[in-house]
Tab-separated table of C-alpha atoms in Angstrom:
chain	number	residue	atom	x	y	z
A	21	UNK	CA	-21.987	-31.471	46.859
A	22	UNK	CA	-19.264	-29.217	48.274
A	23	UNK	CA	-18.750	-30.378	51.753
A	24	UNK	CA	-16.240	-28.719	54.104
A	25	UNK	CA	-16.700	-30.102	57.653
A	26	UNK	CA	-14.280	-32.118	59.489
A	27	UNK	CA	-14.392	-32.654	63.318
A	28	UNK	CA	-11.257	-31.029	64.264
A	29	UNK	CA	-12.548	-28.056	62.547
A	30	UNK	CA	-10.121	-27.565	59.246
A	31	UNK	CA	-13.003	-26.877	56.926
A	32	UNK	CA	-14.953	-23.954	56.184
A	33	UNK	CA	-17.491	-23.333	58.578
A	34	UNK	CA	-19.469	-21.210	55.992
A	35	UNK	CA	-19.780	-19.651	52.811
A	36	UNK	CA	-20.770	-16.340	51.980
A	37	UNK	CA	-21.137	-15.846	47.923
A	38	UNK	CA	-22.547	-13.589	46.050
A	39	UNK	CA	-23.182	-14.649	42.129
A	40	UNK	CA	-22.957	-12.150	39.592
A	41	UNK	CA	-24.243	-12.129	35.566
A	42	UNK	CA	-20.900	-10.780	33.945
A	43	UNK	CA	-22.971	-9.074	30.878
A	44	UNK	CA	-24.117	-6.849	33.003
A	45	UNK	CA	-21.419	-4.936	33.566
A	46	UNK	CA	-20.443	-4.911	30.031
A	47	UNK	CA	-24.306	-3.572	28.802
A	48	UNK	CA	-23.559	-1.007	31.350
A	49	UNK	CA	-20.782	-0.282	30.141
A	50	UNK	CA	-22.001	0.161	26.366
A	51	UNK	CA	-25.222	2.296	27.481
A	52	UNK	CA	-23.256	4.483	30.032
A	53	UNK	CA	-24.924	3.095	33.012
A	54	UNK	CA	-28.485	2.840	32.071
A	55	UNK	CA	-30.306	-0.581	31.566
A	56	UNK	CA	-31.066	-1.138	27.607
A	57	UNK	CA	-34.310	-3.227	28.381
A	58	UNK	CA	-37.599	-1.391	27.209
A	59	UNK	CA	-39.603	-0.551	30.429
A	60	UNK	CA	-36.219	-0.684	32.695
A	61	UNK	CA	-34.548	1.967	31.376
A	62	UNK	CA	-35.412	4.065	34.639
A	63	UNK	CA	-32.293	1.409	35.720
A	64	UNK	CA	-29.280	3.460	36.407
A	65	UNK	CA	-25.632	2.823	37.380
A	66	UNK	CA	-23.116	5.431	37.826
A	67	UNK	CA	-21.789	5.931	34.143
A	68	UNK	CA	-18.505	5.408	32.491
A	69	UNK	CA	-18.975	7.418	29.125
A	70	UNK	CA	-21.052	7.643	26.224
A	71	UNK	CA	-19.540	4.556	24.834
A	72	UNK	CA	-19.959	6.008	21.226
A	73	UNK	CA	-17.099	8.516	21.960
A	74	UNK	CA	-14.168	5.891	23.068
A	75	UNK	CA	-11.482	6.433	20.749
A	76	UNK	CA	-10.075	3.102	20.546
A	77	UNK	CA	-10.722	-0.125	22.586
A	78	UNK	CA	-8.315	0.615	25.721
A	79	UNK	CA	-10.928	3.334	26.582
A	80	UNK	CA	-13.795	1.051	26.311
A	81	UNK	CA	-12.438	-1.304	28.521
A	82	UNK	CA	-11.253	0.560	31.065
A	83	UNK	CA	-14.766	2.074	31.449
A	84	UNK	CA	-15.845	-1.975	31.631
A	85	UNK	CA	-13.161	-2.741	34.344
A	86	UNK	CA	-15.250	0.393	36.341
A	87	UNK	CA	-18.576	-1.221	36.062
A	88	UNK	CA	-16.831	-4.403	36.853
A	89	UNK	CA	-15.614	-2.896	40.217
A	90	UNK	CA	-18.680	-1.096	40.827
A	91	UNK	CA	-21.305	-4.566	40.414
A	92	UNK	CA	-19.047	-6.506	42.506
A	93	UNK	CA	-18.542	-4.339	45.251
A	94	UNK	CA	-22.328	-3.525	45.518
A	95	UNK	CA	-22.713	-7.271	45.598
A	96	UNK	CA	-19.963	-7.391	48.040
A	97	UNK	CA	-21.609	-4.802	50.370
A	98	UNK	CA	-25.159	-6.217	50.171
A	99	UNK	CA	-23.847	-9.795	51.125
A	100	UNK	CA	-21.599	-7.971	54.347
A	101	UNK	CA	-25.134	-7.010	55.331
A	102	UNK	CA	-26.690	-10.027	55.332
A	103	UNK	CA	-23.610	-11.726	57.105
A	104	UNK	CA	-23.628	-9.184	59.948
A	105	UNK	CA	-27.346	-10.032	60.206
A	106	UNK	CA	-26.853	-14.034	60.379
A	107	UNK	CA	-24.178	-13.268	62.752
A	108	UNK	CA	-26.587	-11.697	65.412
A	109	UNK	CA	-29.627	-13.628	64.731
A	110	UNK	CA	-28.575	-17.289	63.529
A	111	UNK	CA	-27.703	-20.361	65.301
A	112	UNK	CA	-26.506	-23.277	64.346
A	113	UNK	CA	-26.467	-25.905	66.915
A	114	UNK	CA	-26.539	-29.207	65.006
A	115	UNK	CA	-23.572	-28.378	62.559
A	116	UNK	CA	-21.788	-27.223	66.069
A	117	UNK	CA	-21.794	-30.460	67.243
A	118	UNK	CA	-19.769	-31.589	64.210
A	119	UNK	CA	-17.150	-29.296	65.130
A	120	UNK	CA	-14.624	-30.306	68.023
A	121	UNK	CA	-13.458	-26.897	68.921
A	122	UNK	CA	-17.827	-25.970	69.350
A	123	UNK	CA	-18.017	-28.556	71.192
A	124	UNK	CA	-15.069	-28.320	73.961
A	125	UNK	CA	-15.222	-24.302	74.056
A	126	UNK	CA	-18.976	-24.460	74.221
A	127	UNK	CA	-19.519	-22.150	71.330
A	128	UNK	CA	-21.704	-21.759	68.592
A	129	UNK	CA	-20.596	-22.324	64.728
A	130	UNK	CA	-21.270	-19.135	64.002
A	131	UNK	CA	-18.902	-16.991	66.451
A	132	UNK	CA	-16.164	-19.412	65.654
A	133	UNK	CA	-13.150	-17.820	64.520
A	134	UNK	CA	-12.717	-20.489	61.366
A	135	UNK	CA	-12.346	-19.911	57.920
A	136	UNK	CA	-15.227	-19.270	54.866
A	137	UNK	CA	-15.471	-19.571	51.803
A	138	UNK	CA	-15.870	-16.056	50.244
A	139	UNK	CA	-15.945	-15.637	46.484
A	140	UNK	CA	-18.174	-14.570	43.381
A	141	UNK	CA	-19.687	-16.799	40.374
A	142	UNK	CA	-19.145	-14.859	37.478
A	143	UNK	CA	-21.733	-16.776	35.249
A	144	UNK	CA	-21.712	-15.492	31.738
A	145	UNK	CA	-17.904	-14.664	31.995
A	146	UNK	CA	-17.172	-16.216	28.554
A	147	UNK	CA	-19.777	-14.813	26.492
A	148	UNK	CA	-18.402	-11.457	28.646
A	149	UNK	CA	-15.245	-11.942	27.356
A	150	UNK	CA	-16.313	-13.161	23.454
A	151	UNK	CA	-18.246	-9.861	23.724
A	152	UNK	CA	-15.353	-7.842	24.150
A	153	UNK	CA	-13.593	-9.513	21.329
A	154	UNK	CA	-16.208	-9.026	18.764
A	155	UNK	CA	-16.264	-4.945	19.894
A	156	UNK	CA	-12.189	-4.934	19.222
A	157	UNK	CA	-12.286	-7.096	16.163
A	158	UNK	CA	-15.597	-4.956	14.973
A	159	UNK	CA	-15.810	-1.903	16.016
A	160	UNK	CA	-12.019	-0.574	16.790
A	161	UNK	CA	-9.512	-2.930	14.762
A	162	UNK	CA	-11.575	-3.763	11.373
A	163	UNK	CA	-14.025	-0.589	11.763
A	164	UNK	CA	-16.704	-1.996	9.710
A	165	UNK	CA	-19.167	-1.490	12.452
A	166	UNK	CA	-19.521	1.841	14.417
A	167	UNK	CA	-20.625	1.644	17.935
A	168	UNK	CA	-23.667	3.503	17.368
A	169	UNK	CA	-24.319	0.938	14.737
A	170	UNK	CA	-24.122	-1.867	17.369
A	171	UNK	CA	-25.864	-0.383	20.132
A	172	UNK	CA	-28.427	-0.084	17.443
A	173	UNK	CA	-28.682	-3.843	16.692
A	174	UNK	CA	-28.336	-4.502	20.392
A	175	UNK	CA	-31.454	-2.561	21.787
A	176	UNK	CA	-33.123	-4.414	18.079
A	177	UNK	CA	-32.165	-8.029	19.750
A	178	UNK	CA	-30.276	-7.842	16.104
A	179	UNK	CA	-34.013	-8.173	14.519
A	180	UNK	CA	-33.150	-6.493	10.983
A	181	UNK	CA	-29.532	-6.996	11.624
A	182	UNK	CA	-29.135	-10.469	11.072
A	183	UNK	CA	-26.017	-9.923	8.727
A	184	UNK	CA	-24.349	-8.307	11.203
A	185	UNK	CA	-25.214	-10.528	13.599
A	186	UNK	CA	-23.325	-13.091	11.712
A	187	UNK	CA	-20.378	-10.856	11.716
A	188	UNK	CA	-20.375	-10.819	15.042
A	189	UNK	CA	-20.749	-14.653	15.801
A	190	UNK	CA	-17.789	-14.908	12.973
A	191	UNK	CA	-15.612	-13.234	15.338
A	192	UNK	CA	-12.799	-14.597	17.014
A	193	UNK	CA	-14.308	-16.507	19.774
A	194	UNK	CA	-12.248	-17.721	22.945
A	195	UNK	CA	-11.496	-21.477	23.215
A	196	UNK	CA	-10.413	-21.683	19.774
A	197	UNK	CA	-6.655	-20.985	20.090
A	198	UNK	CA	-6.680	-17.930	19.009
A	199	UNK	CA	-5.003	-15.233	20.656
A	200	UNK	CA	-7.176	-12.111	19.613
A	201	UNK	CA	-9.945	-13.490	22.417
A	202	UNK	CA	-7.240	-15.309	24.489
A	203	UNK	CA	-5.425	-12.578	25.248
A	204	UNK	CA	-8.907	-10.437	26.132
A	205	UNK	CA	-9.610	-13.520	28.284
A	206	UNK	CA	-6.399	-13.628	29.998
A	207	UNK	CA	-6.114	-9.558	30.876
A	208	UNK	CA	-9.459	-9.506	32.051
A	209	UNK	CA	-8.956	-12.592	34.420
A	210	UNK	CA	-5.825	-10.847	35.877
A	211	UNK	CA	-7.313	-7.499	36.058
A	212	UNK	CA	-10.680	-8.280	37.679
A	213	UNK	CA	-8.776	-10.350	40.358
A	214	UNK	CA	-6.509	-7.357	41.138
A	215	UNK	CA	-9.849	-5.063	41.890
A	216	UNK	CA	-11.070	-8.009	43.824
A	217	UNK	CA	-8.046	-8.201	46.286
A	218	UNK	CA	-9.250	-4.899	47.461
A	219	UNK	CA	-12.626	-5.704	48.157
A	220	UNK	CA	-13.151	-7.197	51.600
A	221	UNK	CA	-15.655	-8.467	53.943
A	222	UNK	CA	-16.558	-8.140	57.353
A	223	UNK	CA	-13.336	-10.349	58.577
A	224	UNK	CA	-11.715	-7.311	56.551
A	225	UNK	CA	-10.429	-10.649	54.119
A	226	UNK	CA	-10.736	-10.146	50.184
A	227	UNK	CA	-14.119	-10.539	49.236
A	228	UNK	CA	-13.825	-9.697	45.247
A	229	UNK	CA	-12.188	-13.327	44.042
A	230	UNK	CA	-14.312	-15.038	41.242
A	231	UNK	CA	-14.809	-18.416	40.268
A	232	UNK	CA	-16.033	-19.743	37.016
A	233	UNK	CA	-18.320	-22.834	38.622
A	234	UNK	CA	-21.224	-21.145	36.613
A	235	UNK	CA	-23.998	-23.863	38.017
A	236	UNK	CA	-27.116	-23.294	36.277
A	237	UNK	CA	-26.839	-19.534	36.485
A	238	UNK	CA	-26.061	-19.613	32.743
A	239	UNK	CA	-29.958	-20.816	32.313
A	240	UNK	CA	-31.264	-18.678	34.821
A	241	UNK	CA	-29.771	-15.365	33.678
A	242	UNK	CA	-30.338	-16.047	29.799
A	243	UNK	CA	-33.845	-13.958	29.886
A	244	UNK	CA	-32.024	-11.465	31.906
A	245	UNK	CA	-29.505	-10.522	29.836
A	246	UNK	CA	-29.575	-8.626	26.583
A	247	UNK	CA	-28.219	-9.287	23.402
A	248	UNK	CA	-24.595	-9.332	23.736
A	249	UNK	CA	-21.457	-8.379	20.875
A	250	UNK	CA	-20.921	-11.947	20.757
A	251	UNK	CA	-23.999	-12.991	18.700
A	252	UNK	CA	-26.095	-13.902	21.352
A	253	UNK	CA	-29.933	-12.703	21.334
A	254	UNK	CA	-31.930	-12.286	24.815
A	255	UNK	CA	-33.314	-15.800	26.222
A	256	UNK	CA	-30.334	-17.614	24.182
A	257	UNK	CA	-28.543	-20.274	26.758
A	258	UNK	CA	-25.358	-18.855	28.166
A	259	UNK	CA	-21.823	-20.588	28.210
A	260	UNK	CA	-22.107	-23.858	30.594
A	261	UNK	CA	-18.522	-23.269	31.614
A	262	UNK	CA	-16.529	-20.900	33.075
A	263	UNK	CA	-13.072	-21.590	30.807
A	264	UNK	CA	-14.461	-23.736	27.789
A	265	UNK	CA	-15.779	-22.167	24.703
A	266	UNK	CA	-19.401	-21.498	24.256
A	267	UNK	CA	-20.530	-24.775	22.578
A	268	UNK	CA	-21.912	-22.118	19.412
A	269	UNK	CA	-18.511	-20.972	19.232
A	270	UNK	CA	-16.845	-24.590	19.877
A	271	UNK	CA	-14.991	-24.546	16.492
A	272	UNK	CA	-11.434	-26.027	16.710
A	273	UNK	CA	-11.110	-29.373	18.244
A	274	UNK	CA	-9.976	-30.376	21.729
A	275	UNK	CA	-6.393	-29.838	21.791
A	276	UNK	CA	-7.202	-26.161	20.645
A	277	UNK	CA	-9.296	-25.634	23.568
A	278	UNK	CA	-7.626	-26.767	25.719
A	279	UNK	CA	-4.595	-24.370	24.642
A	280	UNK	CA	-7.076	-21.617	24.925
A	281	UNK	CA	-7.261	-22.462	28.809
A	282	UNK	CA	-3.836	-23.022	29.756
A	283	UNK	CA	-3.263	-19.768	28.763
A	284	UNK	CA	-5.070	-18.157	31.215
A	285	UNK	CA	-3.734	-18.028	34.787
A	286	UNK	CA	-5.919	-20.088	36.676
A	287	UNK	CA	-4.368	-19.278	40.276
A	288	UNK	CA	-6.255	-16.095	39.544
A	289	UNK	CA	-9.759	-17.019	40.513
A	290	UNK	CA	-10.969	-19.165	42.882
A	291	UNK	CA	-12.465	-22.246	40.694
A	292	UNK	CA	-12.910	-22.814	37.297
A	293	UNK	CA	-15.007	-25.121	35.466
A	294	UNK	CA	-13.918	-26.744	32.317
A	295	UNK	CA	-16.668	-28.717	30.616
A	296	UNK	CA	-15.366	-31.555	27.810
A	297	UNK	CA	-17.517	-34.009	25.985
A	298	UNK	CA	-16.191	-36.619	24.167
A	299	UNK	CA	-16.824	-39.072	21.393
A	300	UNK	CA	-16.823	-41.732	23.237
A	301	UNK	CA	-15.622	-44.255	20.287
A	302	UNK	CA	-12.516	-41.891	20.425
A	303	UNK	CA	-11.907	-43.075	23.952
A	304	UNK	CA	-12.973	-46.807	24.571
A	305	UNK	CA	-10.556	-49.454	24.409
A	306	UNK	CA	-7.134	-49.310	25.820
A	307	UNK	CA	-5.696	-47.227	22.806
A	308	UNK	CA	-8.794	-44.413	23.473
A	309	UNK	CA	-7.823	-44.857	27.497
A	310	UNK	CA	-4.197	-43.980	26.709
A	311	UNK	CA	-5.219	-40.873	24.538
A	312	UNK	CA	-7.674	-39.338	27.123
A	313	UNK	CA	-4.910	-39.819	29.954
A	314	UNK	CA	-1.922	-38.007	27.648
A	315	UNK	CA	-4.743	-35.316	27.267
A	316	UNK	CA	-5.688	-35.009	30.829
A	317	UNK	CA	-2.214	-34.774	32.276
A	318	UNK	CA	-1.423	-31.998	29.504
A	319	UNK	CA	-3.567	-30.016	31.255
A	320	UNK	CA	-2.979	-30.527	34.589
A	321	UNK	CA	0.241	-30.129	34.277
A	322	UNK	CA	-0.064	-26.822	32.231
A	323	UNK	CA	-2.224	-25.460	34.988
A	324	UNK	CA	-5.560	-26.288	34.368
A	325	UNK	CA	-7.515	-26.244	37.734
A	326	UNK	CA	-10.204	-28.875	36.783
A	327	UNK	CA	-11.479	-31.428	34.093
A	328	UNK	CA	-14.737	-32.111	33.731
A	329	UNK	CA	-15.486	-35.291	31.423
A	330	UNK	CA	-18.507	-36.241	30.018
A	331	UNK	CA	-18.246	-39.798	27.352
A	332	UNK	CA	-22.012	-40.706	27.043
A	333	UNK	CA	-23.143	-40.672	23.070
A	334	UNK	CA	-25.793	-38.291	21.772
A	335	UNK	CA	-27.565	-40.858	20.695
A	336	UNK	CA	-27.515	-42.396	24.203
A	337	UNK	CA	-28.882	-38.501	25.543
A	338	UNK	CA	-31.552	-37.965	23.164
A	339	UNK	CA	-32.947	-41.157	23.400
A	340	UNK	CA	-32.777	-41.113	27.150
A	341	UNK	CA	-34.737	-37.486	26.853
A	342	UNK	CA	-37.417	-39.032	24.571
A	343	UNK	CA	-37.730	-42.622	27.191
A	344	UNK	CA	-36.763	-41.654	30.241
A	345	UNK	CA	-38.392	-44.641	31.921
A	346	UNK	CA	-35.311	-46.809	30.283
A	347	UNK	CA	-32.524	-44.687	31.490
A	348	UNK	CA	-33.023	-44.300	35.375
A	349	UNK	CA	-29.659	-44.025	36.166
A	350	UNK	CA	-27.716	-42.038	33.777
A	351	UNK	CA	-25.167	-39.694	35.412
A	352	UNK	CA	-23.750	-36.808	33.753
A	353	UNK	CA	-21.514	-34.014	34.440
A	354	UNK	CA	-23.392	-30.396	33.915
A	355	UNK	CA	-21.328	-27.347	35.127
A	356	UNK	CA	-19.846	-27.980	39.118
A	357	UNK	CA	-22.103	-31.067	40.121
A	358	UNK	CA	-23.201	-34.017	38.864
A	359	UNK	CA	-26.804	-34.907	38.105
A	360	UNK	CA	-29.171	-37.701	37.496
A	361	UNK	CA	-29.949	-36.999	33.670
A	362	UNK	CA	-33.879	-37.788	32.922
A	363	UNK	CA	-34.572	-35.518	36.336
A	364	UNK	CA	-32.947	-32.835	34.903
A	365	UNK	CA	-35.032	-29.917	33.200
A	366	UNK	CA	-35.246	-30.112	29.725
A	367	UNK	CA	-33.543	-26.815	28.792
A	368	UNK	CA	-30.215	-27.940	31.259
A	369	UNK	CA	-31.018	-31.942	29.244
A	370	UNK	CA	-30.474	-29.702	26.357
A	371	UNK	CA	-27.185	-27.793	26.717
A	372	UNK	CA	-25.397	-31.225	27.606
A	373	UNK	CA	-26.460	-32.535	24.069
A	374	UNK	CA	-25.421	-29.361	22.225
A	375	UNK	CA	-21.805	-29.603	23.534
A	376	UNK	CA	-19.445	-30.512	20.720
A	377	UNK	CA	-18.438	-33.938	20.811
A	378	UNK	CA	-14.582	-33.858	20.320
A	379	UNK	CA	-12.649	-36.691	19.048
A	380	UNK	CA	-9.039	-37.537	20.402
């Protein structure tokens, strides 16, 4: 799905990726290194601070941004491992062949001097980042919540907190345009790329660039991951995106989120995926065609690094998850591929039908 061989040897050879849950290193960060989960608390990272004694929010986050460093350079270092091992065990004589400079040096793909593609998938990174918003908004600017309080709701999976709970889904959410979580967003992306750049692999290259092509990590990580300052309770679904709002939090129509993303420097990471469904009587005809073009050059000119569309109806999903047998050949767009849709399991069949269907 992401091919990047040409004969005269161009494309990368390779790719060496690690993928990393981005609430980790914020639960980290708000139990001082130790794993929350009952019966993993023997878990330990190097701590940043009882997170009960930050003063104000610039303390909290710095002692994120540590964590931050510290989980991607220990994914970093255990993938420079496994490189140096393919590199002295693994062969790769068929994809040589596709490769002209292989073939007329009589060398093996894997001691060729050609680029890879090095980077992190920082699934999560949204409900990361609407995490850290509800903790200012919360905690440090409105003070209604102490963090003791919260940590207490968190290790509770917010059972006997639901009030608060809603408080915290109430709060300013990115993808919204609204600059309270924007602006979180948009420091966070420039600050975690500037640790990256000093991260590097064995070519001694940076190693620590993210993308936000969050696959189907976002399912797989859900039982992994606690419950978050953003509302979210253990086993809940994760963003499908890496630069559209959660579709729970998906609150202000399309041109709003799409503001929300050109804000954010997207030269910064590698990739970024930004999911958009539409109601697709809001697009047909040529008056609907016209609208979804003015919208898609807005944000390609304003920086936006990809568009992902997807204009089937729910009606047309759900009925195609309930009578499969009539719908053999439904495409839609998930989260970095494309994907037959009745093959797909039913919890990823799910998450495209809860995306908000925006009107233009």
């Amino acid at each position: 799905i992401a091919p990047g061989i040409t004969i005269h040897s161009r494309g990368a050879t390779r790719r060496s990726s690690r993928n990393l849950n981005s609430l980790k290193p914020l639960e980290f960060t708000l139990f001082n290194g130790r794993e929350p989960e009952e019966g993993f608390e023997w878990v330990q990272v190097p701590g940043t601070g009882d997170s009960r004694d930050f003063k104000d929010f610039e303390e909290f986050y710095q002692a994120f941004l540590k964590q931050w460093d510290f989980f991607v350079k220990t994914g970093i270092n255990q993938r420079c491992l496994a490189d140096d091992f393919y590199n002295q065990t693994i062969r790769r004589p068929f994809l040589s062949m596709l490769y002209e400079r292989c073939v007329t040096e009589g060398r093996d793909l894997m001691s060729l001097d050609a680029p890879w593609l090095s980077f992190n998938n920082a699934a999560g990174w949204v409900d990361a980042m609407d995490s850290l918003a509800g903790i200012k908004y919360w905690v440090y600017e409105k003070k209604k919540y102490t963090m003791d309080q919260l940590l207490t709701a968190l290790k509770a999976d917010w059972v006997g907190y639901e009030d608060m709970q809603q408080d915290f889904r109430d709060a300013p959410k990115f993808g919204n345009n609204d600059d309270f979580a924007d602006l979180i967003f948009a420091r966070a992306v420039h600050d975690c790329t500037e640790l990256g750049k000093k991260m590097l692999d064995l070519r001694d290259e940076p190693a620590g660039l993210l993308q936000g092509i969050v696959i189907t990590l976002i399912y797989h990580y859900a039982p992994l991951s606690g419950a978050n300052a953003n509302g979210r309770k253990r086993g809940d679904k994760l963003c499908d995106g890496g630069i559209n709002p959660h579709s729970e939090f998906d609150r202000s129509g399309a041109w709003d989120k799409l503001a929300s993303a050109m804000k954010i420097d997207q030269s910064e990471f590698k990739a970024w995926v930004y999911n958009q469904k539409w109601n697709f009587n809001a697009v047909k005809g040529e008056a609907g065609l016209d609208k979804l073009v003015d919208y898609t050059m807005a944000g390609l000119e304003g920086g936006m690094d990809q568009l992902q569309y997807n204009l089937v109806s729910n009606e047309v999903l759900v009925d195609a998850k309930k009578h499969p047998e009539q719908y053999p050949n439904l495409g839609v767009r998930i989260s970095g591929f494309s994907a037959n849709f009745v093959s797909l399991p039913e919890f990823v069949q799910d998450a495209v039908i809860d995306r908000v269907a925006h009107e233009l």
